C-alpha positions as a LaTeX table, in Angstrom:
\begin{tabular}{lrrr}
\hline
Residue & $x$ (\AA) & $y$ (\AA) & $z$ (\AA) \\
\hline
Unk1 & 130.53 & 120.31 & 88.74 \\
Unk2 & 127.29 & 118.97 & 90.17 \\
Unk3 & 124.94 & 121.70 & 89.02 \\
Unk4 & 121.57 & 120.91 & 87.53 \\
Unk5 & 121.78 & 120.83 & 83.77 \\
Unk6 & 119.92 & 123.58 & 81.87 \\
Unk7 & 117.26 & 122.71 & 79.31 \\
Unk8 & 118.97 & 123.83 & 76.13 \\
Unk9 & 117.69 & 122.93 & 72.69 \\
Unk10 & 120.61 & 121.96 & 70.47 \\
Unk11 & 120.52 & 120.86 & 66.84 \\
Unk12 & 122.13 & 117.46 & 66.38 \\
Unk13 & 122.20 & 117.32 & 62.59 \\
Unk14 & 125.94 & 116.61 & 62.52 \\
Unk15 & 125.46 & 113.61 & 64.80 \\
Unk16 & 122.66 & 112.23 & 62.72 \\
Unk17 & 124.47 & 112.30 & 59.39 \\
Unk18 & 126.07 & 108.91 & 59.89 \\
Unk19 & 123.04 & 107.11 & 61.30 \\
Unk20 & 122.38 & 104.91 & 58.30 \\
Unk21 & 125.86 & 103.42 & 58.13 \\
Unk22 & 125.51 & 99.67 & 58.29 \\
Unk23 & 121.71 & 99.87 & 58.52 \\
Unk24 & 118.99 & 99.33 & 55.96 \\
Unk25 & 117.96 & 102.35 & 53.89 \\
Unk26 & 114.50 & 103.87 & 53.82 \\
Unk27 & 112.11 & 102.79 & 51.08 \\
Unk28 & 112.38 & 105.33 & 48.24 \\
Unk29 & 109.50 & 106.82 & 46.30 \\
Unk30 & 109.71 & 107.51 & 42.59 \\
Unk31 & 111.38 & 110.90 & 43.19 \\
Unk32 & 113.97 & 109.34 & 45.48 \\
Unk33 & 112.51 & 110.51 & 48.84 \\
Unk34 & 111.62 & 108.10 & 51.59 \\
Unk35 & 107.96 & 107.21 & 51.79 \\
Unk36 & 106.30 & 108.77 & 54.83 \\
Unk37 & 103.93 & 106.56 & 56.84 \\
Unk38 & 100.23 & 107.03 & 56.26 \\
Unk39 & 98.75 & 109.22 & 59.01 \\
Unk40 & 95.21 & 110.06 & 57.88 \\
Unk41 & 93.27 & 107.69 & 60.12 \\
Unk42 & 95.71 & 107.34 & 63.01 \\
Unk43 & 94.73 & 108.18 & 66.59 \\
Unk44 & 96.86 & 110.71 & 68.44 \\
Unk45 & 98.64 & 108.79 & 71.19 \\
Unk46 & 99.18 & 110.84 & 74.35 \\
Unk47 & 102.03 & 109.92 & 76.74 \\
Unk48 & 102.15 & 110.54 & 80.50 \\
Unk49 & 105.08 & 112.95 & 80.77 \\
Unk50 & 105.99 & 112.52 & 84.43 \\
Unk51 & 108.17 & 115.27 & 85.83 \\
Unk52 & 111.41 & 113.29 & 85.96 \\
Unk53 & 114.01 & 112.60 & 83.23 \\
Unk54 & 113.82 & 108.81 & 82.91 \\
Unk55 & 110.14 & 108.96 & 81.97 \\
Unk56 & 110.69 & 111.87 & 79.60 \\
Unk57 & 113.68 & 110.29 & 77.86 \\
Unk58 & 111.79 & 107.03 & 77.36 \\
Unk59 & 108.77 & 108.95 & 76.07 \\
Unk60 & 110.88 & 110.82 & 73.51 \\
Unk61 & 112.47 & 107.62 & 72.22 \\
Unk62 & 109.13 & 105.87 & 71.80 \\
Unk63 & 107.41 & 108.98 & 70.42 \\
Unk64 & 110.07 & 109.20 & 67.73 \\
Unk65 & 109.57 & 105.58 & 66.72 \\
Unk66 & 105.79 & 105.87 & 66.80 \\
Unk67 & 105.59 & 109.11 & 64.80 \\
Unk68 & 108.40 & 108.58 & 62.31 \\
Unk69 & 108.12 & 104.80 & 62.06 \\
Unk70 & 104.39 & 104.16 & 62.17 \\
Unk71 & 102.82 & 107.53 & 61.39 \\
Unk72 & 100.80 & 108.01 & 64.56 \\
Unk73 & 100.62 & 111.58 & 65.88 \\
Unk74 & 101.76 & 111.82 & 69.49 \\
Unk75 & 101.45 & 114.30 & 72.33 \\
Unk76 & 102.33 & 114.49 & 76.02 \\
Unk77 & 100.66 & 115.68 & 79.21 \\
Unk78 & 103.20 & 116.91 & 81.73 \\
Unk79 & 102.55 & 116.47 & 85.45 \\
Unk80 & 102.81 & 114.49 & 88.64 \\
Unk81 & 101.78 & 110.91 & 89.31 \\
Unk82 & 98.27 & 111.23 & 90.75 \\
Unk83 & 96.89 & 113.80 & 88.26 \\
Unk84 & 98.24 & 111.77 & 85.36 \\
Unk85 & 96.53 & 108.64 & 86.66 \\
Unk86 & 93.29 & 110.59 & 86.50 \\
Unk87 & 94.12 & 111.32 & 82.88 \\
Unk88 & 94.06 & 107.59 & 82.20 \\
Unk89 & 90.50 & 107.40 & 83.50 \\
Unk90 & 89.32 & 110.32 & 81.35 \\
Unk91 & 91.10 & 108.92 & 78.27 \\
Unk92 & 93.20 & 112.08 & 78.02 \\
Unk93 & 96.39 & 109.99 & 78.39 \\
Unk94 & 96.94 & 106.70 & 76.60 \\
Unk95 & 100.50 & 105.48 & 77.29 \\
Unk96 & 102.62 & 105.33 & 80.45 \\
Unk97 & 106.23 & 104.20 & 80.18 \\
Unk98 & 106.69 & 104.10 & 83.96 \\
Unk99 & 104.17 & 102.51 & 86.32 \\
Unk100 & 106.26 & 102.22 & 89.50 \\
Unk101 & 105.60 & 99.17 & 91.66 \\
Unk102 & 105.36 & 98.82 & 94.60 \\
Unk103 & 105.13 & 102.62 & 95.03 \\
Unk104 & 101.96 & 102.88 & 92.99 \\
Unk105 & 100.54 & 99.45 & 93.69 \\
Unk106 & 97.29 & 100.69 & 95.25 \\
Unk107 & 96.36 & 103.16 & 92.55 \\
Unk108 & 97.66 & 100.89 & 89.77 \\
Unk109 & 95.55 & 97.99 & 91.06 \\
Unk110 & 92.48 & 100.22 & 90.89 \\
Unk111 & 92.97 & 101.31 & 87.28 \\
Unk112 & 94.00 & 97.81 & 86.22 \\
Unk113 & 91.03 & 96.13 & 87.93 \\
Unk114 & 88.67 & 98.74 & 86.47 \\
Unk115 & 89.95 & 98.01 & 82.97 \\
Unk116 & 91.32 & 101.53 & 82.58 \\
Unk117 & 94.88 & 100.47 & 81.70 \\
Unk118 & 96.59 & 97.24 & 80.73 \\
Unk119 & 100.27 & 96.37 & 81.16 \\
Unk120 & 102.10 & 95.44 & 77.96 \\
Unk121 & 105.74 & 95.33 & 79.07 \\
Unk122 & 108.46 & 96.61 & 81.39 \\
Unk123 & 110.98 & 99.43 & 81.12 \\
Unk124 & 113.51 & 100.18 & 83.91 \\
Unk125 & 112.74 & 97.37 & 86.33 \\
Unk126 & 115.27 & 96.55 & 89.02 \\
Unk127 & 115.88 & 100.10 & 90.24 \\
Unk128 & 116.52 & 100.63 & 93.95 \\
Unk129 & 115.07 & 103.45 & 96.03 \\
Unk130 & 115.18 & 104.47 & 99.66 \\
Unk131 & 113.98 & 107.22 & 101.99 \\
Unk132 & 117.29 & 106.97 & 103.88 \\
Unk133 & 120.25 & 107.75 & 101.62 \\
Unk134 & 123.52 & 109.46 & 102.55 \\
Unk135 & 126.62 & 110.42 & 100.50 \\
Unk136 & 129.34 & 107.78 & 100.44 \\
Unk137 & 131.91 & 110.29 & 101.69 \\
Unk138 & 129.86 & 110.71 & 104.87 \\
Unk139 & 129.80 & 107.00 & 105.63 \\
Unk140 & 133.54 & 106.86 & 104.92 \\
Unk141 & 133.97 & 109.48 & 107.64 \\
Unk142 & 131.46 & 107.79 & 109.98 \\
Unk143 & 131.62 & 104.07 & 109.10 \\
Unk144 & 129.42 & 103.13 & 112.04 \\
Unk145 & 126.60 & 105.19 & 110.55 \\
Unk146 & 125.06 & 102.40 & 108.49 \\
Unk147 & 121.50 & 101.85 & 109.74 \\
Unk148 & 118.29 & 103.80 & 110.22 \\
Unk149 & 118.53 & 102.88 & 113.90 \\
Unk150 & 121.59 & 105.11 & 114.16 \\
Unk151 & 119.36 & 108.13 & 113.47 \\
Unk152 & 118.10 & 107.86 & 117.06 \\
Unk153 & 121.55 & 108.64 & 118.42 \\
Unk154 & 122.21 & 112.24 & 119.43 \\
Unk155 & 125.57 & 112.46 & 117.68 \\
Unk156 & 124.03 & 111.54 & 114.32 \\
Unk157 & 120.97 & 113.68 & 114.77 \\
Unk158 & 123.35 & 116.54 & 115.46 \\
Unk159 & 125.30 & 115.65 & 112.31 \\
Unk160 & 122.25 & 116.28 & 110.12 \\
Unk161 & 120.64 & 119.00 & 112.25 \\
Unk162 & 120.29 & 122.60 & 111.02 \\
Unk163 & 119.11 & 125.83 & 112.58 \\
Unk164 & 115.55 & 125.03 & 111.48 \\
Unk165 & 115.29 & 121.46 & 112.79 \\
Unk166 & 115.42 & 122.00 & 116.58 \\
Unk167 & 118.09 & 119.36 & 117.10 \\
Unk168 & 116.48 & 116.75 & 114.86 \\
Unk169 & 118.13 & 115.24 & 111.80 \\
Unk170 & 117.07 & 117.02 & 108.63 \\
Unk171 & 115.59 & 114.45 & 106.19 \\
Unk172 & 114.62 & 115.46 & 102.64 \\
Unk173 & 111.64 & 113.27 & 101.78 \\
Unk174 & 110.33 & 112.45 & 98.31 \\
Unk175 & 108.73 & 115.12 & 96.12 \\
Unk176 & 105.24 & 116.33 & 97.01 \\
Unk177 & 102.71 & 114.46 & 94.86 \\
Unk178 & 104.94 & 111.48 & 94.08 \\
Unk179 & 103.79 & 108.15 & 95.54 \\
Unk180 & 107.05 & 107.83 & 97.48 \\
Unk181 & 106.17 & 110.94 & 99.52 \\
Unk182 & 103.43 & 109.02 & 101.35 \\
Unk183 & 105.64 & 105.94 & 101.60 \\
Unk184 & 108.45 & 107.90 & 103.21 \\
Unk185 & 106.10 & 109.54 & 105.72 \\
Unk186 & 104.68 & 106.12 & 106.65 \\
Unk187 & 108.14 & 104.59 & 107.06 \\
Unk188 & 109.32 & 107.42 & 109.32 \\
Unk189 & 106.26 & 106.98 & 111.52 \\
Unk190 & 106.44 & 103.18 & 111.61 \\
Unk191 & 110.15 & 103.18 & 112.43 \\
Unk192 & 109.45 & 105.48 & 115.38 \\
Unk193 & 111.65 & 108.20 & 113.92 \\
Unk194 & 109.16 & 111.06 & 114.05 \\
Unk195 & 110.80 & 112.44 & 117.19 \\
Unk196 & 114.25 & 112.16 & 115.68 \\
Unk197 & 113.97 & 113.55 & 112.14 \\
Unk198 & 112.68 & 116.83 & 110.74 \\
Unk199 & 111.07 & 116.15 & 107.35 \\
Unk200 & 111.51 & 118.52 & 104.41 \\
Unk201 & 109.15 & 117.92 & 101.47 \\
Unk202 & 110.54 & 119.44 & 98.25 \\
Unk203 & 108.02 & 120.88 & 95.82 \\
Unk204 & 109.61 & 119.32 & 92.77 \\
Unk205 & 112.41 & 117.11 & 91.52 \\
Unk206 & 114.60 & 120.14 & 90.76 \\
Unk207 & 114.46 & 121.17 & 94.43 \\
Unk208 & 115.25 & 117.63 & 95.62 \\
Unk209 & 118.18 & 117.26 & 93.26 \\
Unk210 & 119.57 & 120.73 & 93.94 \\
Unk211 & 119.50 & 120.04 & 97.67 \\
Unk212 & 121.63 & 116.92 & 97.28 \\
Unk213 & 123.95 & 118.35 & 94.62 \\
Unk214 & 124.54 & 121.42 & 96.79 \\
Unk215 & 125.42 & 119.33 & 99.83 \\
Unk216 & 127.66 & 117.06 & 97.77 \\
Unk217 & 129.60 & 119.97 & 96.24 \\
Unk218 & 130.34 & 121.29 & 99.72 \\
Unk219 & 130.95 & 117.91 & 101.33 \\
Unk220 & 128.12 & 118.46 & 103.83 \\
Unk221 & 126.01 & 115.77 & 105.53 \\
Unk222 & 122.82 & 114.93 & 103.67 \\
Unk223 & 119.97 & 112.51 & 104.43 \\
Unk224 & 116.95 & 111.86 & 102.27 \\
Unk225 & 115.10 & 110.08 & 99.50 \\
Unk226 & 116.69 & 108.95 & 96.28 \\
Unk227 & 116.18 & 106.29 & 93.63 \\
Unk228 & 118.56 & 104.71 & 91.14 \\
Unk229 & 116.86 & 106.52 & 88.24 \\
Unk230 & 117.00 & 109.98 & 89.85 \\
Unk231 & 119.49 & 112.44 & 88.39 \\
Unk232 & 121.98 & 112.58 & 91.29 \\
Unk233 & 122.22 & 108.79 & 91.52 \\
Unk234 & 123.57 & 108.71 & 87.96 \\
Unk235 & 126.66 & 110.74 & 88.85 \\
Unk236 & 127.14 & 110.71 & 92.64 \\
Unk237 & 128.34 & 107.96 & 94.99 \\
Unk238 & 125.46 & 107.31 & 97.41 \\
Unk239 & 124.80 & 104.78 & 100.18 \\
Unk240 & 121.51 & 103.47 & 101.54 \\
Unk241 & 121.17 & 103.05 & 105.29 \\
Unk242 & 120.22 & 99.51 & 106.29 \\
Unk243 & 116.54 & 98.74 & 106.94 \\
Unk244 & 114.60 & 95.56 & 107.72 \\
Unk245 & 114.18 & 93.53 & 104.52 \\
Unk246 & 111.09 & 93.92 & 102.35 \\
Unk247 & 108.14 & 91.58 & 102.72 \\
Unk248 & 104.69 & 91.72 & 101.13 \\
Unk249 & 103.06 & 91.69 & 104.58 \\
Unk250 & 105.19 & 94.58 & 105.81 \\
Unk251 & 104.51 & 96.67 & 102.72 \\
Unk252 & 100.77 & 96.04 & 102.88 \\
Unk253 & 100.64 & 97.17 & 106.52 \\
Unk254 & 103.26 & 99.31 & 108.28 \\
Unk255 & 105.88 & 99.76 & 105.52 \\
Unk256 & 108.51 & 99.44 & 108.27 \\
Unk257 & 110.92 & 97.79 & 105.86 \\
Unk258 & 113.05 & 98.55 & 102.84 \\
Unk259 & 111.63 & 99.05 & 99.38 \\
Unk260 & 111.76 & 96.05 & 97.11 \\
Unk261 & 113.58 & 96.70 & 93.84 \\
Unk262 & 111.21 & 98.43 & 91.48 \\
Unk263 & 109.11 & 96.77 & 88.81 \\
Unk264 & 108.46 & 99.36 & 86.10 \\
Unk265 & 105.47 & 98.55 & 83.91 \\
Unk266 & 104.59 & 99.97 & 80.51 \\
Unk267 & 100.82 & 100.39 & 80.31 \\
Unk268 & 98.32 & 101.54 & 77.70 \\
Unk269 & 94.63 & 102.25 & 77.37 \\
Unk270 & 92.94 & 98.98 & 76.30 \\
Unk271 & 91.67 & 100.40 & 73.00 \\
Unk272 & 95.25 & 100.55 & 71.71 \\
Unk273 & 95.30 & 96.75 & 71.52 \\
Unk274 & 92.87 & 96.90 & 68.58 \\
Unk275 & 93.41 & 100.37 & 67.12 \\
Unk276 & 97.22 & 100.55 & 67.40 \\
Unk277 & 98.44 & 96.94 & 67.52 \\
Unk278 & 101.74 & 97.85 & 65.85 \\
Unk279 & 102.49 & 100.32 & 68.64 \\
Unk280 & 101.58 & 97.71 & 71.25 \\
Unk281 & 103.98 & 95.28 & 69.55 \\
Unk282 & 106.69 & 97.94 & 69.77 \\
Unk283 & 106.05 & 98.48 & 73.47 \\
Unk284 & 106.10 & 94.75 & 74.14 \\
Unk285 & 109.48 & 94.47 & 72.39 \\
Unk286 & 110.90 & 97.65 & 73.97 \\
Unk287 & 113.85 & 97.07 & 76.30 \\
Unk288 & 116.05 & 99.72 & 77.91 \\
Unk289 & 117.81 & 98.63 & 81.08 \\
Unk290 & 119.30 & 100.70 & 83.90 \\
Unk291 & 122.83 & 100.64 & 82.46 \\
Unk292 & 121.55 & 101.94 & 79.13 \\
Unk293 & 119.57 & 104.66 & 80.83 \\
Unk294 & 122.60 & 105.66 & 82.91 \\
Unk295 & 124.66 & 106.02 & 79.70 \\
Unk296 & 121.95 & 108.20 & 78.12 \\
Unk297 & 121.71 & 110.36 & 81.21 \\
Unk298 & 125.50 & 110.70 & 81.50 \\
Unk299 & 125.65 & 111.98 & 77.91 \\
Unk300 & 122.83 & 114.45 & 78.61 \\
Unk301 & 124.43 & 115.63 & 81.86 \\
Unk302 & 127.90 & 116.01 & 80.38 \\
Unk303 & 126.58 & 117.96 & 77.39 \\
Unk304 & 124.19 & 120.03 & 79.54 \\
Unk305 & 121.37 & 119.38 & 77.13 \\
Unk306 & 117.75 & 118.22 & 77.05 \\
Unk307 & 115.84 & 114.96 & 77.14 \\
Unk308 & 114.87 & 115.57 & 73.50 \\
Unk309 & 118.49 & 115.72 & 72.40 \\
Unk310 & 119.43 & 112.77 & 74.58 \\
Unk311 & 116.78 & 110.68 & 72.80 \\
Unk312 & 118.07 & 111.84 & 69.40 \\
Unk313 & 121.64 & 110.99 & 70.35 \\
Unk314 & 120.67 & 107.50 & 71.51 \\
Unk315 & 118.46 & 106.76 & 68.50 \\
Unk316 & 121.17 & 107.97 & 66.12 \\
Unk317 & 123.82 & 105.78 & 67.67 \\
Unk318 & 121.90 & 102.58 & 68.43 \\
Unk319 & 119.74 & 101.59 & 65.43 \\
Unk320 & 120.78 & 98.00 & 65.99 \\
Unk321 & 118.93 & 98.01 & 69.31 \\
Unk322 & 115.71 & 99.88 & 68.54 \\
Unk323 & 115.59 & 98.30 & 65.09 \\
Unk324 & 114.74 & 95.02 & 66.82 \\
Unk325 & 111.60 & 96.57 & 68.32 \\
Unk326 & 110.00 & 97.74 & 65.07 \\
Unk327 & 109.22 & 96.41 & 61.63 \\
Unk328 & 111.76 & 96.73 & 58.81 \\
Unk329 & 109.59 & 99.34 & 57.11 \\
Unk330 & 109.28 & 101.36 & 60.31 \\
Unk331 & 113.05 & 101.15 & 60.90 \\
Unk332 & 113.70 & 102.46 & 57.39 \\
Unk333 & 111.34 & 105.40 & 57.94 \\
Unk334 & 112.94 & 106.23 & 61.29 \\
Unk335 & 116.44 & 106.14 & 59.81 \\
Unk336 & 115.37 & 108.48 & 57.03 \\
Unk337 & 113.79 & 110.85 & 59.57 \\
Unk338 & 116.98 & 110.88 & 61.65 \\
Unk339 & 119.13 & 111.58 & 58.60 \\
Unk340 & 116.81 & 114.42 & 57.63 \\
Unk341 & 116.91 & 115.95 & 61.13 \\
Unk342 & 113.17 & 115.45 & 61.65 \\
Unk343 & 111.72 & 116.30 & 65.05 \\
Unk344 & 108.41 & 114.69 & 66.11 \\
Unk345 & 105.48 & 117.09 & 66.24 \\
Unk346 & 104.46 & 115.65 & 69.60 \\
Unk347 & 107.72 & 116.48 & 71.37 \\
Unk348 & 107.45 & 119.40 & 73.81 \\
Unk349 & 109.81 & 122.31 & 73.24 \\
Unk350 & 112.71 & 122.22 & 75.70 \\
\hline
\end{tabular}
């Protein structure tokens, strides 16, 4: 049941046929076709395609609105956090739908203070994350296992130990290259847990998720990093071990405290404010909360399909929501594109 979904490309034409019901129609030309937006002088807008689904789903939704509604070409650069931040500085990437704070506060402060990027809104703010997460079924079996301090006890270290950990608790830290990898390492050190846990650093999100899904399917103990927007947290019952509460002072020094709930900024290169003000207005109006994202992910997971198709499904079924973010003319163009089964040129093949 809890396998990682494959990246299949499915045609959703049947789903899109009823999109326009109850919504305004596209503006017709003399031959009856909808007028396409003018694209001749538009800049290509490149999105930071972070290697996790929430960022990719949000990118696909906004790319669709930008291309089909406003006529801007789009593209994506796939990668991890730090290399993509460098892309902001070189002007190779222009839009980020997910600037994670406080995870990325140091590097974000640098690019913001240097005038490289400017925040224009928020996306999935309010998400939790923790380096110390266990399955709920494990805490049900061991109700006294509820704090990071318990990881010092031999019986709990033995619970998570494997043949490779030399008696220490196996802890799956955040993905190599993500900002939370360094945070998790610092927390483990500051909590004095280095002698009690054996850290595993997965090379990608697929490895992290597969590790947890595999343990969950077999009902095995598992300890490691997870956030509310990560794939397993959408479909599994997970529990965070208690930590000292967050404070700004703690986070700026030892990080021996829990994460604060995430603030997720939307940021753009400053030149978009003048050269693509309609896109900036869209991003300022954009609003997808955690419950909405969880519904999109659940549909994608259940149907074993791609982020592209998940974005199409959501756009097709919620014009009343995204229609509030765009102009009437843009909404009409997007509806026509959905009815026609159009796929944005800037979407990567999945």
